[in-house]
mmCIF file of C-alpha atoms and ligand atoms in Angstrom:
data_model
loop_
_atom_site.group_PDB
_atom_site.id
_atom_site.type_symbol
_atom_site.label_atom_id
_atom_site.label_comp_id
_atom_site.label_asym_id
_atom_site.label_seq_id
_atom_site.Cartn_x
_atom_site.Cartn_y
_atom_site.Cartn_z
ATOM 1 C CA MET A 1 -82.667 0.730 -19.152
ATOM 2 C CA THR A 2 -79.494 -1.484 -18.989
ATOM 3 C CA HIS A 3 -76.780 -0.501 -16.919
ATOM 4 C CA LEU A 4 -73.203 0.694 -18.380
ATOM 5 C CA GLN A 5 -71.201 -2.262 -18.698
ATOM 6 C CA LEU A 6 -67.463 -2.997 -18.410
ATOM 7 C CA ILE A 7 -66.918 -4.923 -21.621
ATOM 8 C CA GLU A 8 -63.521 -5.108 -23.355
ATOM 9 C CA ASN A 9 -62.481 -2.980 -26.229
ATOM 10 C CA SER A 10 -65.737 -1.521 -25.993
ATOM 11 C CA ARG A 11 -66.289 2.370 -27.050
ATOM 12 C CA ILE A 12 -68.444 4.283 -24.916
ATOM 13 C CA GLY A 13 -70.015 7.355 -24.631
ATOM 14 C CA LEU A 14 -70.656 9.167 -21.358
ATOM 15 C CA PHE A 15 -73.498 11.713 -21.431
ATOM 16 C CA GLY A 16 -73.767 13.533 -18.321
ATOM 17 C CA GLY A 17 -76.575 16.287 -17.346
ATOM 18 C CA THR A 18 -79.688 16.640 -15.143
ATOM 19 C CA PHE A 19 -82.103 15.362 -17.596
ATOM 20 C CA ASP A 20 -84.720 17.380 -15.702
ATOM 21 C CA PRO A 21 -86.582 16.052 -18.193
ATOM 22 C CA PRO A 22 -84.585 14.473 -20.815
ATOM 23 C CA HIS A 23 -85.848 15.542 -24.244
ATOM 24 C CA TRP A 24 -85.050 14.942 -27.957
ATOM 25 C CA GLY A 25 -82.425 17.131 -28.145
ATOM 26 C CA HIS A 26 -80.516 15.079 -25.764
ATOM 27 C CA ILE A 27 -82.039 11.779 -27.644
ATOM 28 C CA LYS A 28 -81.453 12.629 -31.073
ATOM 29 C CA ALA A 29 -77.631 14.350 -30.340
ATOM 30 C CA ALA A 30 -76.987 11.037 -28.567
ATOM 31 C CA MET A 31 -78.130 8.662 -31.157
ATOM 32 C CA GLY A 32 -76.316 11.006 -33.679
ATOM 33 C CA ALA A 33 -72.790 10.868 -31.390
ATOM 34 C CA ALA A 34 -73.333 7.125 -31.189
ATOM 35 C CA ASP A 35 -73.296 6.808 -34.969
ATOM 36 C CA GLU A 36 -70.622 9.220 -35.914
ATOM 37 C CA LEU A 37 -68.407 7.905 -33.014
ATOM 38 C CA ASN A 38 -69.129 4.087 -33.492
ATOM 39 C CA LEU A 39 -70.294 3.723 -30.066
ATOM 40 C CA ASP A 40 -71.155 0.385 -28.763
ATOM 41 C CA GLN A 41 -72.991 1.907 -25.536
ATOM 42 C CA LEU A 42 -73.837 5.506 -24.952
ATOM 43 C CA ALA A 43 -74.497 5.719 -20.978
ATOM 44 C CA PHE A 44 -76.621 8.607 -19.849
ATOM 45 C CA LEU A 45 -75.403 9.728 -16.346
ATOM 46 C CA PRO A 46 -77.933 11.841 -14.405
ATOM 47 C CA ALA A 47 -76.002 14.207 -11.734
ATOM 48 C CA ASN A 48 -77.486 14.501 -8.413
ATOM 49 C CA ASN A 49 -76.738 17.894 -7.950
ATOM 50 C CA PRO A 50 -74.501 19.567 -10.182
ATOM 51 C CA PRO A 51 -72.110 22.256 -8.943
ATOM 52 C CA HIS A 52 -72.874 24.596 -11.830
ATOM 53 C CA LYS A 53 -76.694 24.627 -10.935
ATOM 54 C CA ARG A 54 -76.920 24.832 -7.011
ATOM 55 C CA ASP A 55 -79.403 27.680 -7.176
ATOM 56 C CA ARG A 56 -81.904 25.240 -8.813
ATOM 57 C CA LYS A 57 -84.008 22.630 -7.270
ATOM 58 C CA PHE A 58 -84.471 19.264 -9.102
ATOM 59 C CA THR A 59 -86.886 16.789 -9.633
ATOM 60 C CA PRO A 60 -85.778 13.961 -7.242
ATOM 61 C CA ILE A 61 -83.241 11.666 -8.764
ATOM 62 C CA HIS A 62 -85.339 8.666 -8.950
ATOM 63 C CA LYS A 63 -87.884 10.347 -10.943
ATOM 64 C CA ARG A 64 -85.040 11.363 -13.591
ATOM 65 C CA LYS A 65 -83.921 7.927 -13.654
ATOM 66 C CA HIS A 66 -87.243 6.623 -14.274
ATOM 67 C CA MET A 67 -87.724 9.051 -17.323
ATOM 68 C CA LEU A 68 -84.464 7.959 -18.765
ATOM 69 C CA GLU A 69 -85.296 4.603 -18.410
ATOM 70 C CA LEU A 70 -88.446 5.274 -20.495
ATOM 71 C CA CYS A 71 -86.002 6.255 -23.121
ATOM 72 C CA SER A 72 -84.144 2.875 -23.176
ATOM 73 C CA GLY A 73 -86.327 1.292 -26.178
ATOM 74 C CA LEU A 74 -85.372 4.204 -28.648
ATOM 75 C CA ASP A 75 -81.703 2.832 -29.001
ATOM 76 C CA GLN A 76 -80.414 -0.235 -28.218
ATOM 77 C CA ARG A 77 -77.163 1.296 -27.368
ATOM 78 C CA PHE A 78 -78.434 3.307 -24.531
ATOM 79 C CA ARG A 79 -77.487 2.468 -20.755
ATOM 80 C CA LEU A 80 -77.898 4.285 -17.513
ATOM 81 C CA CYS A 81 -74.728 4.877 -15.084
ATOM 82 C CA MET A 82 -75.745 5.998 -11.878
ATOM 83 C CA ILE A 83 -72.518 6.329 -10.224
ATOM 84 C CA GLU A 84 -72.656 10.213 -9.532
ATOM 85 C CA ALA A 85 -75.941 9.739 -7.409
ATOM 86 C CA GLU A 86 -74.537 6.386 -5.827
ATOM 87 C CA ASP A 87 -71.043 6.998 -5.050
ATOM 88 C CA ASP A 88 -72.140 10.552 -3.783
ATOM 89 C CA LEU A 89 -69.464 12.104 -6.276
ATOM 90 C CA PRO A 90 -69.347 15.994 -5.932
ATOM 91 C CA GLY A 91 -70.654 16.082 -9.301
ATOM 92 C CA THR A 92 -67.475 17.491 -11.487
ATOM 93 C CA THR A 93 -66.884 15.671 -14.742
ATOM 94 C CA LEU A 94 -63.443 15.289 -13.748
ATOM 95 C CA HIS A 95 -64.140 13.116 -10.477
ATOM 96 C CA THR A 96 -66.760 11.399 -12.439
ATOM 97 C CA VAL A 97 -63.991 10.365 -14.928
ATOM 98 C CA GLU A 98 -61.610 9.523 -12.037
ATOM 99 C CA ARG A 99 -63.895 7.257 -10.582
ATOM 100 C CA LEU A 100 -64.890 5.194 -13.576
ATOM 101 C CA ARG A 101 -60.973 4.633 -14.207
ATOM 102 C CA GLU A 102 -60.563 3.518 -10.553
ATOM 103 C CA ILE A 103 -63.245 0.973 -11.001
ATOM 104 C CA GLY A 104 -61.795 -0.266 -14.270
ATOM 105 C CA TYR A 105 -62.689 1.698 -17.301
ATOM 106 C CA ASN A 106 -59.321 2.399 -17.923
ATOM 107 C CA GLU A 107 -57.757 3.162 -21.522
ATOM 108 C CA GLU A 108 -56.155 -0.129 -21.932
ATOM 109 C CA PHE A 109 -59.507 -2.165 -21.265
ATOM 110 C CA CYS A 110 -61.897 0.014 -23.102
ATOM 111 C CA HIS A 111 -62.184 3.708 -25.015
ATOM 112 C CA LEU A 112 -64.377 6.389 -23.027
ATOM 113 C CA ILE A 113 -65.473 9.561 -24.401
ATOM 114 C CA TRP A 114 -67.237 12.352 -22.648
ATOM 115 C CA LEU A 115 -69.953 14.133 -24.764
ATOM 116 C CA MET A 116 -71.067 17.443 -24.494
ATOM 117 C CA GLY A 117 -73.506 20.149 -26.168
ATOM 118 C CA SER A 118 -72.046 22.956 -27.514
ATOM 119 C CA ASP A 119 -73.331 25.460 -24.420
ATOM 120 C CA SER A 120 -70.995 23.272 -22.228
ATOM 121 C CA LEU A 121 -67.892 23.902 -24.385
ATOM 122 C CA HIS A 122 -68.843 27.620 -24.104
ATOM 123 C CA ASP A 123 -68.515 27.079 -20.220
ATOM 124 C CA LEU A 124 -65.741 24.701 -20.191
ATOM 125 C CA PRO A 125 -63.324 27.369 -18.804
ATOM 126 C CA THR A 126 -65.290 27.658 -15.857
ATOM 127 C CA TRP A 127 -65.324 23.947 -15.339
ATOM 128 C CA HIS A 128 -63.196 22.459 -12.345
ATOM 129 C CA SER A 129 -59.698 21.492 -13.670
ATOM 130 C CA PRO A 130 -60.665 21.378 -17.517
ATOM 131 C CA GLU A 131 -56.823 20.901 -18.373
ATOM 132 C CA ARG A 132 -56.726 17.741 -16.286
ATOM 133 C CA LEU A 133 -60.228 16.696 -17.611
ATOM 134 C CA LEU A 134 -59.074 16.632 -21.259
ATOM 135 C CA GLU A 135 -55.749 14.953 -20.311
ATOM 136 C CA SER A 136 -57.994 12.282 -18.849
ATOM 137 C CA ILE A 137 -60.642 11.807 -21.467
ATOM 138 C CA GLU A 138 -61.511 12.527 -25.160
ATOM 139 C CA ILE A 139 -64.132 14.937 -25.260
ATOM 140 C CA ALA A 140 -66.852 15.266 -28.297
ATOM 141 C CA ILE A 141 -69.057 18.251 -28.556
ATOM 142 C CA MET A 142 -72.734 18.170 -29.840
ATOM 143 C CA PRO A 143 -73.557 21.408 -31.880
ATOM 144 C CA ARG A 144 -76.672 23.069 -30.074
ATOM 145 C CA PRO A 145 -78.582 26.078 -31.597
ATOM 146 C CA GLY A 146 -77.755 29.133 -30.219
ATOM 147 C CA TYR A 147 -74.409 28.152 -29.249
ATOM 148 C CA PRO A 148 -72.355 28.190 -32.319
ATOM 149 C CA VAL A 149 -69.077 26.006 -31.790
ATOM 150 C CA ASP A 150 -66.877 28.515 -33.915
ATOM 151 C CA LYS A 151 -67.880 31.267 -31.130
ATOM 152 C CA ALA A 152 -66.858 29.456 -28.133
ATOM 153 C CA GLN A 153 -64.011 31.490 -26.617
ATOM 154 C CA THR A 154 -62.034 28.840 -25.275
ATOM 155 C CA GLN A 155 -58.374 27.520 -25.861
ATOM 156 C CA PHE A 156 -59.912 24.240 -25.800
ATOM 157 C CA LEU A 157 -61.451 24.196 -29.026
ATOM 158 C CA LYS A 158 -58.648 22.743 -30.747
ATOM 159 C CA GLU A 159 -58.413 20.078 -28.228
ATOM 160 C CA VAL A 160 -62.164 18.572 -28.507
ATOM 161 C CA ARG A 161 -64.148 16.812 -31.490
ATOM 162 C CA ILE A 162 -66.707 18.616 -32.975
ATOM 163 C CA LEU A 163 -69.323 16.483 -34.506
ATOM 164 C CA LYS A 164 -72.215 16.618 -36.853
ATOM 165 C CA THR A 165 -74.992 15.505 -34.665
ATOM 166 C CA PRO A 166 -78.191 17.025 -35.626
ATOM 167 C CA LEU A 167 -79.436 20.551 -34.344
ATOM 168 C CA VAL A 168 -82.303 20.081 -32.277
ATOM 169 C CA LYS A 169 -83.720 23.375 -30.541
ATOM 170 C CA ILE A 170 -85.028 22.324 -27.236
ATOM 171 C CA SER A 171 -83.946 22.408 -23.774
ATOM 172 C CA ALA A 172 -85.471 21.507 -20.460
ATOM 173 C CA GLU A 173 -85.762 24.801 -19.199
ATOM 174 C CA GLU A 174 -88.574 25.262 -22.328
ATOM 175 C CA ILE A 175 -90.429 22.377 -21.275
ATOM 176 C CA ARG A 176 -90.502 23.139 -17.736
ATOM 177 C CA SER A 177 -91.518 26.849 -18.046
ATOM 178 C CA LYS A 178 -94.080 25.401 -20.804
ATOM 179 C CA GLN A 179 -92.456 27.674 -24.086
ATOM 180 C CA VAL A 180 -92.572 24.284 -25.766
ATOM 181 C CA ARG A 181 -95.384 21.785 -26.151
ATOM 182 C CA LEU A 182 -94.555 18.800 -24.028
ATOM 183 C CA GLY A 183 -95.823 16.099 -26.626
ATOM 184 C CA GLU A 184 -93.105 17.323 -29.289
ATOM 185 C CA ALA A 185 -90.312 18.078 -27.013
ATOM 186 C CA VAL A 186 -90.221 14.396 -24.964
ATOM 187 C CA PRO A 187 -90.982 10.715 -26.123
ATOM 188 C CA ALA A 188 -94.378 9.670 -25.447
ATOM 189 C CA PRO A 189 -93.908 7.693 -22.668
ATOM 190 C CA VAL A 190 -92.125 10.569 -20.700
ATOM 191 C CA ALA A 191 -95.038 13.134 -21.795
ATOM 192 C CA GLU A 192 -97.082 10.691 -19.849
ATOM 193 C CA TYR A 193 -94.984 9.920 -16.767
ATOM 194 C CA ILE A 194 -94.522 13.686 -16.363
ATOM 195 C CA ILE A 195 -98.273 14.579 -16.411
ATOM 196 C CA LYS A 196 -99.462 11.219 -14.424
ATOM 197 C CA ASN A 197 -96.506 12.613 -11.624
ATOM 198 C CA CYS A 198 -97.955 16.097 -11.769
ATOM 199 C CA LEU A 199 -93.848 17.263 -12.976
ATOM 200 C CA TYR A 200 -93.455 20.767 -13.958
ATOM 201 C CA GLY A 201 -96.979 21.828 -13.296
ATOM 202 C CA PHE A 202 -98.342 19.684 -15.546
ATOM 203 C CA ALA A 203 -101.590 17.719 -14.616
ATOM 204 C CA PRO A 204 -103.878 15.282 -15.880
ATOM 205 C CA ASP A 205 -106.883 16.872 -17.895
HETATM 206 P P1 ATP B 1 -81.490 22.555 -18.578
HETATM 207 O O1 ATP B 1 -82.298 23.715 -19.723
HETATM 208 O O2 ATP B 1 -82.365 22.387 -17.438
HETATM 209 O O3 ATP B 1 -80.227 23.713 -18.457
HETATM 210 P P2 ATP B 1 -80.647 21.270 -20.570
HETATM 211 O O4 ATP B 1 -81.785 20.895 -21.726
HETATM 212 O O5 ATP B 1 -79.501 22.009 -21.031
HETATM 213 O O6 ATP B 1 -81.377 21.650 -19.191
HETATM 214 P P3 ATP B 1 -78.793 19.299 -19.508
HETATM 215 O O7 ATP B 1 -79.413 18.051 -19.073
HETATM 216 O O8 ATP B 1 -78.211 20.207 -18.625
HETATM 217 O O9 ATP B 1 -80.251 19.668 -20.379
HETATM 218 O O10 ATP B 1 -77.729 18.909 -20.459
HETATM 219 C C1 ATP B 1 -77.130 17.856 -20.075
HETATM 220 C C2 ATP B 1 -76.345 17.687 -21.618
HETATM 221 O O11 ATP B 1 -76.955 17.892 -22.542
HETATM 222 C C3 ATP B 1 -75.220 18.998 -21.426
HETATM 223 O O12 ATP B 1 -73.671 18.741 -22.234
HETATM 224 C C4 ATP B 1 -75.893 19.881 -22.659
HETATM 225 O O13 ATP B 1 -75.224 20.409 -23.499
HETATM 226 C C5 ATP B 1 -76.691 18.851 -23.618
HETATM 227 N N1 ATP B 1 -77.973 18.838 -24.114
HETATM 228 C C6 ATP B 1 -78.956 19.599 -23.838
HETATM 229 N N2 ATP B 1 -80.027 19.886 -24.808
HETATM 230 C C7 ATP B 1 -79.068 19.699 -26.087
HETATM 231 C C8 ATP B 1 -79.785 19.535 -27.445
HETATM 232 N N3 ATP B 1 -80.900 20.479 -27.843
HETATM 233 N N4 ATP B 1 -78.879 19.319 -28.367
HETATM 234 C C9 ATP B 1 -77.377 19.161 -27.751
HETATM 235 N N5 ATP B 1 -77.211 18.834 -26.897
HETATM 236 C C10 ATP B 1 -77.736 19.070 -25.901
#
């Protein structure tokens, strides 16, 4: 997948997550957000070891990166940004945004929008310095089944933009625990990779 590029006046969506694995929920929400926000680039930022999921073991980052790369052909606006892993960032969104600002992604040069599913909006009050995060970047929310936006008990609701992206009822956890059919939950090349590499207990026939 092409890496995120620092292009003047570019409108850039930043989509952070563990992507273990990337699935149609991520992809369709990302495509919808890119359309609605008129984005030139939409970067997936796989997290190395996110602070809010420390109790879990993740598929190694190079494999999650590879699975994202297998999704690159689905939309020509898709990009990869490995800053969290490569710069060994602590994994909080604020640190990531601050790092991007340091390396030139400032608002005078390009416009950044942080994308998150509505489950993350519910969690936002528990994030590291949410007020500072909202001051440092525009945030747009992609609704997710089971996490109604209007039920988010958060004072931040009025400060974020709620998108009309498609509702897709898939989560990575359901894939890992085999509650959904792999072939319906992820793009075909990702399903093939998961089976070939025996990820999540899947195996070739
Ligand atoms: P897990 O089940 O492992 O917690 P996940 O499916 O929630 O994973 P993550 O990689 O943790 O996926 O999520 C990254 C981002 O994608 C988060 O902002 C999350 O809200 C968003 N997201 C995940 N699934 C969907 C979906 N089906 N629709 C919209 N947004 C989603």
